[in-house]
Each structure stands twice: as C-alpha cells, then as structure tokens.
C-alpha cells in the first residue's frame, strides 16, 4: 500500500511509516503525477483535493488533518467512490481551554470583574458548547446566541445547556 502524505503533517512518520510505503511531499506542490499510484492521500488544508488532482489515480481514501473540508471536493469524491474524512472537532477542547484561560487572566488582572461576569457565547457548536459549560461550572451567567442553529432547531434555548 502506498501512502502519499503532506510532509508538514506533524508526526506523520511516527503514525504511518509502518503502514505501507510512505511518500512525503509538500502539500502545496502535490500534482496528479504524485498521486497517480497512491492508495491513500493524507493532506492539510493547503492541498486542493478534487477531480483535477485525483482523476486517474489509484487513491481510494483521503484523510485531512484539518477540521474543515472546503479544500476537498466532497461531492466529486463521493461520486468517484473515494472515501474521505477530516479531523472534525479535534480542536474544540484546546480552543475552549484557551478562551477560559484568557477570561481567567483578565479577571486576575482585574480587567474583568469575575463576580459580575455575564457572558454571551455566540456560536454554540462544539467549541461554544464547551465554553458555555466551563463558564457555567465557574458560576457565570451564560446566554447563548446561534442564529443558524435557531433556524434549524425550534427547541434552541438561549439559556445554557
């Protein structure tokens, strides 16, 4: 099995060197010639994965180490029978931790009065939900705002989870 991977994916050799023939190439410069005889393609968001790149290749699985998929032509991949996946949600814990750390630092420097803190979380996806839960656990009043979620979920509540 041949795996073509972006050389800039952290720890790529550690994770995949024993899984087959691992070929590393900069994601920005991958060409159809590079992927032609690869079975698996591992990319970051800098590689546009579409028909132009994969049309005459052996690739049957594409993995992206990013949360988004806008660099993947998922409709074409589905039609071509190529399985794909992203690292959706992997960054939610550290981002939520960072937000809470900033709030704590501002409180410690007396820029925020932690006793009077009322917080609005705008966007209540994976990260927003975590931030809201953390803030609740710390005793803060939390209001939720997510217009997109509200459109599709008639039970959406502006008060915490």
mmCIF file with all atom_site columns, C-alpha atoms in Angstrom:
data_model
loop_
_atom_site.group_PDB
_atom_site.id
_atom_site.type_symbol
_atom_site.label_atom_id
_atom_site.label_alt_id
_atom_site.label_comp_id
_atom_site.label_asym_id
_atom_site.label_entity_id
_atom_site.label_seq_id
_atom_site.pdbx_PDB_ins_code
_atom_site.Cartn_x
_atom_site.Cartn_y
_atom_site.Cartn_z
_atom_site.occupancy
_atom_site.B_iso_or_equiv
_atom_site.pdbx_formal_charge
_atom_site.auth_seq_id
_atom_site.auth_comp_id
_atom_site.auth_asym_id
_atom_site.auth_atom_id
_atom_site.pdbx_PDB_model_num
ATOM 1   C CA . UNK A 1 1   ? 0.000   0.000  0.000   1.00 0.00 ? 1   UNK A CA 1
ATOM 2   C CA . UNK A 1 2   ? 1.335   3.430  -0.954  1.00 0.00 ? 2   UNK A CA 1
ATOM 3   C CA . UNK A 1 3   ? 0.531   6.442  1.223   1.00 0.00 ? 3   UNK A CA 1
ATOM 4   C CA . UNK A 1 4   ? 1.201   9.942  -0.102  1.00 0.00 ? 4   UNK A CA 1
ATOM 5   C CA . UNK A 1 5   ? 1.223   12.493 2.706   1.00 0.00 ? 5   UNK A CA 1
ATOM 6   C CA . UNK A 1 6   ? 1.938   16.156 3.227   1.00 0.00 ? 6   UNK A CA 1
ATOM 7   C CA . UNK A 1 7   ? 5.424   16.356 4.725   1.00 0.00 ? 7   UNK A CA 1
ATOM 8   C CA . UNK A 1 8   ? 4.221   19.143 7.042   1.00 0.00 ? 8   UNK A CA 1
ATOM 9   C CA . UNK A 1 9   ? 1.742   16.963 8.939   1.00 0.00 ? 9   UNK A CA 1
ATOM 10  C CA . UNK A 1 10  ? 3.165   16.687 12.462  1.00 0.00 ? 10  UNK A CA 1
ATOM 11  C CA . UNK A 1 11  ? 4.371   13.194 13.423  1.00 0.00 ? 11  UNK A CA 1
ATOM 12  C CA . UNK A 1 12  ? 3.367   11.763 10.046  1.00 0.00 ? 12  UNK A CA 1
ATOM 13  C CA . UNK A 1 13  ? 6.341   9.370  10.017  1.00 0.00 ? 13  UNK A CA 1
ATOM 14  C CA . UNK A 1 14  ? 5.587   8.183  13.546  1.00 0.00 ? 14  UNK A CA 1
ATOM 15  C CA . UNK A 1 15  ? 1.996   7.328  12.716  1.00 0.00 ? 15  UNK A CA 1
ATOM 16  C CA . UNK A 1 16  ? 2.234   5.938  9.194   1.00 0.00 ? 16  UNK A CA 1
ATOM 17  C CA . UNK A 1 17  ? 5.746   4.711  8.399   1.00 0.00 ? 17  UNK A CA 1
ATOM 18  C CA . UNK A 1 18  ? 4.812   1.132  9.337   1.00 0.00 ? 18  UNK A CA 1
ATOM 19  C CA . UNK A 1 19  ? 1.512   1.129  7.446   1.00 0.00 ? 19  UNK A CA 1
ATOM 20  C CA . UNK A 1 20  ? 2.977   0.851  3.963   1.00 0.00 ? 20  UNK A CA 1
ATOM 21  C CA . UNK A 1 21  ? 5.223   2.781  1.627   1.00 0.00 ? 21  UNK A CA 1
ATOM 22  C CA . UNK A 1 22  ? 5.106   6.340  2.947   1.00 0.00 ? 22  UNK A CA 1
ATOM 23  C CA . UNK A 1 23  ? 5.927   9.081  0.438   1.00 0.00 ? 23  UNK A CA 1
ATOM 24  C CA . UNK A 1 24  ? 6.181   12.635 1.737   1.00 0.00 ? 24  UNK A CA 1
ATOM 25  C CA . UNK A 1 25  ? 5.654   15.738 -0.383  1.00 0.00 ? 25  UNK A CA 1
ATOM 26  C CA . UNK A 1 26  ? 4.801   19.365 0.350   1.00 0.00 ? 26  UNK A CA 1
ATOM 27  C CA . UNK A 1 27  ? 1.032   19.710 0.174   1.00 0.00 ? 27  UNK A CA 1
ATOM 28  C CA . UNK A 1 28  ? 1.168   22.902 -1.867  1.00 0.00 ? 28  UNK A CA 1
ATOM 29  C CA . UNK A 1 29  ? 3.037   21.187 -4.660  1.00 0.00 ? 29  UNK A CA 1
ATOM 30  C CA . UNK A 1 30  ? 1.207   17.846 -4.995  1.00 0.00 ? 30  UNK A CA 1
ATOM 31  C CA . UNK A 1 31  ? 0.385   17.012 -8.596  1.00 0.00 ? 31  UNK A CA 1
ATOM 32  C CA . UNK A 1 32  ? -1.643  14.319 -10.390 1.00 0.00 ? 32  UNK A CA 1
ATOM 33  C CA . UNK A 1 33  ? 1.666   12.605 -11.172 1.00 0.00 ? 33  UNK A CA 1
ATOM 34  C CA . UNK A 1 34  ? 2.452   12.403 -7.432  1.00 0.00 ? 34  UNK A CA 1
ATOM 35  C CA . UNK A 1 35  ? -0.871  10.776 -6.534  1.00 0.00 ? 35  UNK A CA 1
ATOM 36  C CA . UNK A 1 36  ? -1.188  8.521  -9.593  1.00 0.00 ? 36  UNK A CA 1
ATOM 37  C CA . UNK A 1 37  ? -0.169  5.273  -7.893  1.00 0.00 ? 37  UNK A CA 1
ATOM 38  C CA . UNK A 1 38  ? -1.009  6.180  -4.273  1.00 0.00 ? 38  UNK A CA 1
ATOM 39  C CA . UNK A 1 39  ? -3.721  4.263  -2.431  1.00 0.00 ? 39  UNK A CA 1
ATOM 40  C CA . UNK A 1 40  ? -4.133  6.794  0.388   1.00 0.00 ? 40  UNK A CA 1
ATOM 41  C CA . UNK A 1 41  ? -3.727  10.569 0.386   1.00 0.00 ? 41  UNK A CA 1
ATOM 42  C CA . UNK A 1 42  ? -3.158  12.489 3.635   1.00 0.00 ? 42  UNK A CA 1
ATOM 43  C CA . UNK A 1 43  ? -3.391  16.282 3.394   1.00 0.00 ? 43  UNK A CA 1
ATOM 44  C CA . UNK A 1 44  ? -3.779  19.574 5.210   1.00 0.00 ? 44  UNK A CA 1
ATOM 45  C CA . UNK A 1 45  ? -5.971  22.453 4.051   1.00 0.00 ? 45  UNK A CA 1
ATOM 46  C CA . UNK A 1 46  ? -3.313  23.715 1.613   1.00 0.00 ? 46  UNK A CA 1
ATOM 47  C CA . UNK A 1 47  ? -3.979  20.875 -0.835  1.00 0.00 ? 47  UNK A CA 1
ATOM 48  C CA . UNK A 1 48  ? -6.999  21.189 -3.104  1.00 0.00 ? 48  UNK A CA 1
ATOM 49  C CA . UNK A 1 49  ? -8.296  17.643 -3.469  1.00 0.00 ? 49  UNK A CA 1
ATOM 50  C CA . UNK A 1 50  ? -10.549 17.351 -6.497  1.00 0.00 ? 50  UNK A CA 1
ATOM 51  C CA . UNK A 1 51  ? -11.019 15.673 -9.865  1.00 0.00 ? 51  UNK A CA 1
ATOM 52  C CA . UNK A 1 52  ? -8.047  17.536 -11.344 1.00 0.00 ? 52  UNK A CA 1
ATOM 53  C CA . UNK A 1 53  ? -5.741  16.026 -8.733  1.00 0.00 ? 53  UNK A CA 1
ATOM 54  C CA . UNK A 1 54  ? -7.167  12.502 -8.430  1.00 0.00 ? 54  UNK A CA 1
ATOM 55  C CA . UNK A 1 55  ? -8.935  11.675 -11.702 1.00 0.00 ? 55  UNK A CA 1
ATOM 56  C CA . UNK A 1 56  ? -6.605  8.947  -12.980 1.00 0.00 ? 56  UNK A CA 1
ATOM 57  C CA . UNK A 1 57  ? -5.166  7.897  -9.641  1.00 0.00 ? 57  UNK A CA 1
ATOM 58  C CA . UNK A 1 58  ? -5.462  4.770  -7.525  1.00 0.00 ? 58  UNK A CA 1
ATOM 59  C CA . UNK A 1 59  ? -6.433  6.808  -4.427  1.00 0.00 ? 59  UNK A CA 1
ATOM 60  C CA . UNK A 1 60  ? -9.367  5.194  -2.578  1.00 0.00 ? 60  UNK A CA 1
ATOM 61  C CA . UNK A 1 61  ? -9.131  7.113  0.719   1.00 0.00 ? 61  UNK A CA 1
ATOM 62  C CA . UNK A 1 62  ? -8.370  10.771 1.505   1.00 0.00 ? 62  UNK A CA 1
ATOM 63  C CA . UNK A 1 63  ? -7.735  11.980 5.028   1.00 0.00 ? 63  UNK A CA 1
ATOM 64  C CA . UNK A 1 64  ? -7.398  15.612 6.046   1.00 0.00 ? 64  UNK A CA 1
ATOM 65  C CA . UNK A 1 65  ? -5.833  16.567 9.362   1.00 0.00 ? 65  UNK A CA 1
ATOM 66  C CA . UNK A 1 66  ? -7.955  19.724 9.459   1.00 0.00 ? 66  UNK A CA 1
ATOM 67  C CA . UNK A 1 67  ? -11.437 20.318 10.833  1.00 0.00 ? 67  UNK A CA 1
ATOM 68  C CA . UNK A 1 68  ? -12.860 21.827 7.668   1.00 0.00 ? 68  UNK A CA 1
ATOM 69  C CA . UNK A 1 69  ? -13.494 20.252 4.301   1.00 0.00 ? 69  UNK A CA 1
ATOM 70  C CA . UNK A 1 70  ? -13.592 23.258 1.978   1.00 0.00 ? 70  UNK A CA 1
ATOM 71  C CA . UNK A 1 71  ? -10.332 22.099 0.349   1.00 0.00 ? 71  UNK A CA 1
ATOM 72  C CA . UNK A 1 72  ? -11.950 18.770 -0.517  1.00 0.00 ? 72  UNK A CA 1
ATOM 73  C CA . UNK A 1 73  ? -14.409 18.444 -3.395  1.00 0.00 ? 73  UNK A CA 1
ATOM 74  C CA . UNK A 1 74  ? -16.520 16.080 -1.319  1.00 0.00 ? 74  UNK A CA 1
ATOM 75  C CA . UNK A 1 75  ? -19.254 15.754 -3.937  1.00 0.00 ? 75  UNK A CA 1
ATOM 76  C CA . UNK A 1 76  ? -16.773 14.619 -6.554  1.00 0.00 ? 76  UNK A CA 1
ATOM 77  C CA . UNK A 1 77  ? -15.036 12.306 -4.069  1.00 0.00 ? 77  UNK A CA 1
ATOM 78  C CA . UNK A 1 78  ? -18.382 10.712 -3.190  1.00 0.00 ? 78  UNK A CA 1
ATOM 79  C CA . UNK A 1 79  ? -19.303 10.250 -6.870  1.00 0.00 ? 79  UNK A CA 1
ATOM 80  C CA . UNK A 1 80  ? -15.870 8.747  -7.555  1.00 0.00 ? 80  UNK A CA 1
ATOM 81  C CA . UNK A 1 81  ? -16.302 6.275  -4.682  1.00 0.00 ? 81  UNK A CA 1
ATOM 82  C CA . UNK A 1 82  ? -13.356 7.716  -2.773  1.00 0.00 ? 82  UNK A CA 1
ATOM 83  C CA . UNK A 1 83  ? -13.792 7.654  0.995   1.00 0.00 ? 83  UNK A CA 1
ATOM 84  C CA . UNK A 1 84  ? -12.742 10.821 2.800   1.00 0.00 ? 84  UNK A CA 1
ATOM 85  C CA . UNK A 1 85  ? -12.652 12.135 6.320   1.00 0.00 ? 85  UNK A CA 1
ATOM 86  C CA . UNK A 1 86  ? -11.496 15.161 8.278   1.00 0.00 ? 86  UNK A CA 1
ATOM 87  C CA . UNK A 1 87  ? -10.406 15.743 11.858  1.00 0.00 ? 87  UNK A CA 1
ATOM 88  C CA . UNK A 1 88  ? -13.700 17.445 12.649  1.00 0.00 ? 88  UNK A CA 1
ATOM 89  C CA . UNK A 1 89  ? -13.902 18.671 16.214  1.00 0.00 ? 89  UNK A CA 1
ATOM 90  C CA . UNK A 1 90  ? -10.338 17.838 17.234  1.00 0.00 ? 90  UNK A CA 1
ATOM 91  C CA . UNK A 1 91  ? -9.539  21.436 18.136  1.00 0.00 ? 91  UNK A CA 1
ATOM 92  C CA . UNK A 1 92  ? -12.591 22.118 20.325  1.00 0.00 ? 92  UNK A CA 1
ATOM 93  C CA . UNK A 1 93  ? -11.004 21.220 23.702  1.00 0.00 ? 93  UNK A CA 1
ATOM 94  C CA . UNK A 1 94  ? -7.837  23.334 23.353  1.00 0.00 ? 94  UNK A CA 1
ATOM 95  C CA . UNK A 1 95  ? -9.705  26.324 21.902  1.00 0.00 ? 95  UNK A CA 1
ATOM 96  C CA . UNK A 1 96  ? -12.277 26.263 24.711  1.00 0.00 ? 96  UNK A CA 1
ATOM 97  C CA . UNK A 1 97  ? -9.456  25.912 27.251  1.00 0.00 ? 97  UNK A CA 1
ATOM 98  C CA . UNK A 1 98  ? -7.741  28.929 25.712  1.00 0.00 ? 98  UNK A CA 1
ATOM 99  C CA . UNK A 1 99  ? -10.907 31.069 25.931  1.00 0.00 ? 99  UNK A CA 1
ATOM 100 C CA . UNK A 1 100 ? -11.381 30.191 29.595  1.00 0.00 ? 100 UNK A CA 1
ATOM 101 C CA . UNK A 1 101 ? -7.683  30.883 30.272  1.00 0.00 ? 101 UNK A CA 1
ATOM 102 C CA . UNK A 1 102 ? -7.977  34.348 28.733  1.00 0.00 ? 102 UNK A CA 1
ATOM 103 C CA . UNK A 1 103 ? -11.065 35.104 30.825  1.00 0.00 ? 103 UNK A CA 1
ATOM 104 C CA . UNK A 1 104 ? -9.230  33.909 33.952  1.00 0.00 ? 104 UNK A CA 1
ATOM 105 C CA . UNK A 1 105 ? -6.167  36.041 33.118  1.00 0.00 ? 105 UNK A CA 1
ATOM 106 C CA . UNK A 1 106 ? -8.332  39.138 32.538  1.00 0.00 ? 106 UNK A CA 1
ATOM 107 C CA . UNK A 1 107 ? -10.106 38.501 35.838  1.00 0.00 ? 107 UNK A CA 1
ATOM 108 C CA . UNK A 1 108 ? -6.808  38.071 37.664  1.00 0.00 ? 108 UNK A CA 1
ATOM 109 C CA . UNK A 1 109 ? -5.576  41.387 36.265  1.00 0.00 ? 109 UNK A CA 1
ATOM 110 C CA . UNK A 1 110 ? -8.869  42.936 37.375  1.00 0.00 ? 110 UNK A CA 1
ATOM 111 C CA . UNK A 1 111 ? -9.808  43.855 33.806  1.00 0.00 ? 111 UNK A CA 1
ATOM 112 C CA . UNK A 1 112 ? -12.943 41.733 34.250  1.00 0.00 ? 112 UNK A CA 1
ATOM 113 C CA . UNK A 1 113 ? -14.846 41.589 37.493  1.00 0.00 ? 113 UNK A CA 1
ATOM 114 C CA . UNK A 1 114 ? -15.287 37.850 37.918  1.00 0.00 ? 114 UNK A CA 1
ATOM 115 C CA . UNK A 1 115 ? -18.123 38.343 40.401  1.00 0.00 ? 115 UNK A CA 1
ATOM 116 C CA . UNK A 1 116 ? -20.268 40.276 37.924  1.00 0.00 ? 116 UNK A CA 1
ATOM 117 C CA . UNK A 1 117 ? -19.465 38.343 34.774  1.00 0.00 ? 117 UNK A CA 1
ATOM 118 C CA . UNK A 1 118 ? -22.361 37.724 32.398  1.00 0.00 ? 118 UNK A CA 1
ATOM 119 C CA . UNK A 1 119 ? -21.255 36.086 29.175  1.00 0.00 ? 119 UNK A CA 1
ATOM 120 C CA . UNK A 1 120 ? -22.806 35.653 25.735  1.00 0.00 ? 120 UNK A CA 1
ATOM 121 C CA . UNK A 1 121 ? -21.474 32.759 23.717  1.00 0.00 ? 121 UNK A CA 1
ATOM 122 C CA . UNK A 1 122 ? -22.002 33.444 20.036  1.00 0.00 ? 122 UNK A CA 1
ATOM 123 C CA . UNK A 1 123 ? -21.962 30.255 18.023  1.00 0.00 ? 123 UNK A CA 1
ATOM 124 C CA . UNK A 1 124 ? -22.857 27.179 20.026  1.00 0.00 ? 124 UNK A CA 1
ATOM 125 C CA . UNK A 1 125 ? -21.107 24.447 18.093  1.00 0.00 ? 125 UNK A CA 1
ATOM 126 C CA . UNK A 1 126 ? -18.511 22.117 19.568  1.00 0.00 ? 126 UNK A CA 1
ATOM 127 C CA . UNK A 1 127 ? -16.346 24.949 20.893  1.00 0.00 ? 127 UNK A CA 1
ATOM 128 C CA . UNK A 1 128 ? -19.171 27.229 22.029  1.00 0.00 ? 128 UNK A CA 1
ATOM 129 C CA . UNK A 1 129 ? -20.883 24.411 23.932  1.00 0.00 ? 129 UNK A CA 1
ATOM 130 C CA . UNK A 1 130 ? -17.666 23.625 25.808  1.00 0.00 ? 130 UNK A CA 1
ATOM 131 C CA . UNK A 1 131 ? -17.038 27.272 26.637  1.00 0.00 ? 131 UNK A CA 1
ATOM 132 C CA . UNK A 1 132 ? -20.625 27.658 27.889  1.00 0.00 ? 132 UNK A CA 1
ATOM 133 C CA . UNK A 1 133 ? -20.317 24.555 30.116  1.00 0.00 ? 133 UNK A CA 1
ATOM 134 C CA . UNK A 1 134 ? -16.997 25.731 31.557  1.00 0.00 ? 134 UNK A CA 1
ATOM 135 C CA . UNK A 1 135 ? -18.402 29.185 32.291  1.00 0.00 ? 135 UNK A CA 1
ATOM 136 C CA . UNK A 1 136 ? -21.466 27.671 33.963  1.00 0.00 ? 136 UNK A CA 1
ATOM 137 C CA . UNK A 1 137 ? -19.250 25.488 36.126  1.00 0.00 ? 137 UNK A CA 1
ATOM 138 C CA . UNK A 1 138 ? -17.391 28.627 37.195  1.00 0.00 ? 138 UNK A CA 1
ATOM 139 C CA . UNK A 1 139 ? -20.691 30.198 38.252  1.00 0.00 ? 139 UNK A CA 1
ATOM 140 C CA . UNK A 1 140 ? -21.124 32.709 35.451  1.00 0.00 ? 140 UNK A CA 1
ATOM 141 C CA . UNK A 1 141 ? -24.444 33.642 33.879  1.00 0.00 ? 141 UNK A CA 1
ATOM 142 C CA . UNK A 1 142 ? -24.316 32.434 30.271  1.00 0.00 ? 142 UNK A CA 1
ATOM 143 C CA . UNK A 1 143 ? -26.526 33.437 27.347  1.00 0.00 ? 143 UNK A CA 1
ATOM 144 C CA . UNK A 1 144 ? -26.358 31.570 24.061  1.00 0.00 ? 144 UNK A CA 1
ATOM 145 C CA . UNK A 1 145 ? -26.640 33.068 20.587  1.00 0.00 ? 145 UNK A CA 1
ATOM 146 C CA . UNK A 1 146 ? -26.586 30.944 17.457  1.00 0.00 ? 146 UNK A CA 1
ATOM 147 C CA . UNK A 1 147 ? -28.844 32.267 14.665  1.00 0.00 ? 147 UNK A CA 1
ATOM 148 C CA . UNK A 1 148 ? -28.036 29.364 12.330  1.00 0.00 ? 148 UNK A CA 1
ATOM 149 C CA . UNK A 1 149 ? -28.840 26.742 14.935  1.00 0.00 ? 149 UNK A CA 1
ATOM 150 C CA . UNK A 1 150 ? -32.010 28.610 15.893  1.00 0.00 ? 150 UNK A CA 1
ATOM 151 C CA . UNK A 1 151 ? -33.222 28.445 12.266  1.00 0.00 ? 151 UNK A CA 1
ATOM 152 C CA . UNK A 1 152 ? -32.931 24.653 12.114  1.00 0.00 ? 152 UNK A CA 1
ATOM 153 C CA . UNK A 1 153 ? -33.782 23.799 15.732  1.00 0.00 ? 153 UNK A CA 1
ATOM 154 C CA . UNK A 1 154 ? -37.078 25.147 17.042  1.00 0.00 ? 154 UNK A CA 1
ATOM 155 C CA . UNK A 1 155 ? -36.177 23.950 20.543  1.00 0.00 ? 155 UNK A CA 1
ATOM 156 C CA . UNK A 1 156 ? -32.984 26.028 20.712  1.00 0.00 ? 156 UNK A CA 1
ATOM 157 C CA . UNK A 1 157 ? -32.792 27.708 24.091  1.00 0.00 ? 157 UNK A CA 1
ATOM 158 C CA . UNK A 1 158 ? -30.830 30.921 24.623  1.00 0.00 ? 158 UNK A CA 1
ATOM 159 C CA . UNK A 1 159 ? -30.017 29.770 28.106  1.00 0.00 ? 159 UNK A CA 1
ATOM 160 C CA . UNK A 1 160 ? -27.316 27.255 28.800  1.00 0.00 ? 160 UNK A CA 1
ATOM 161 C CA . UNK A 1 161 ? -27.204 23.635 28.009  1.00 0.00 ? 161 UNK A CA 1
#
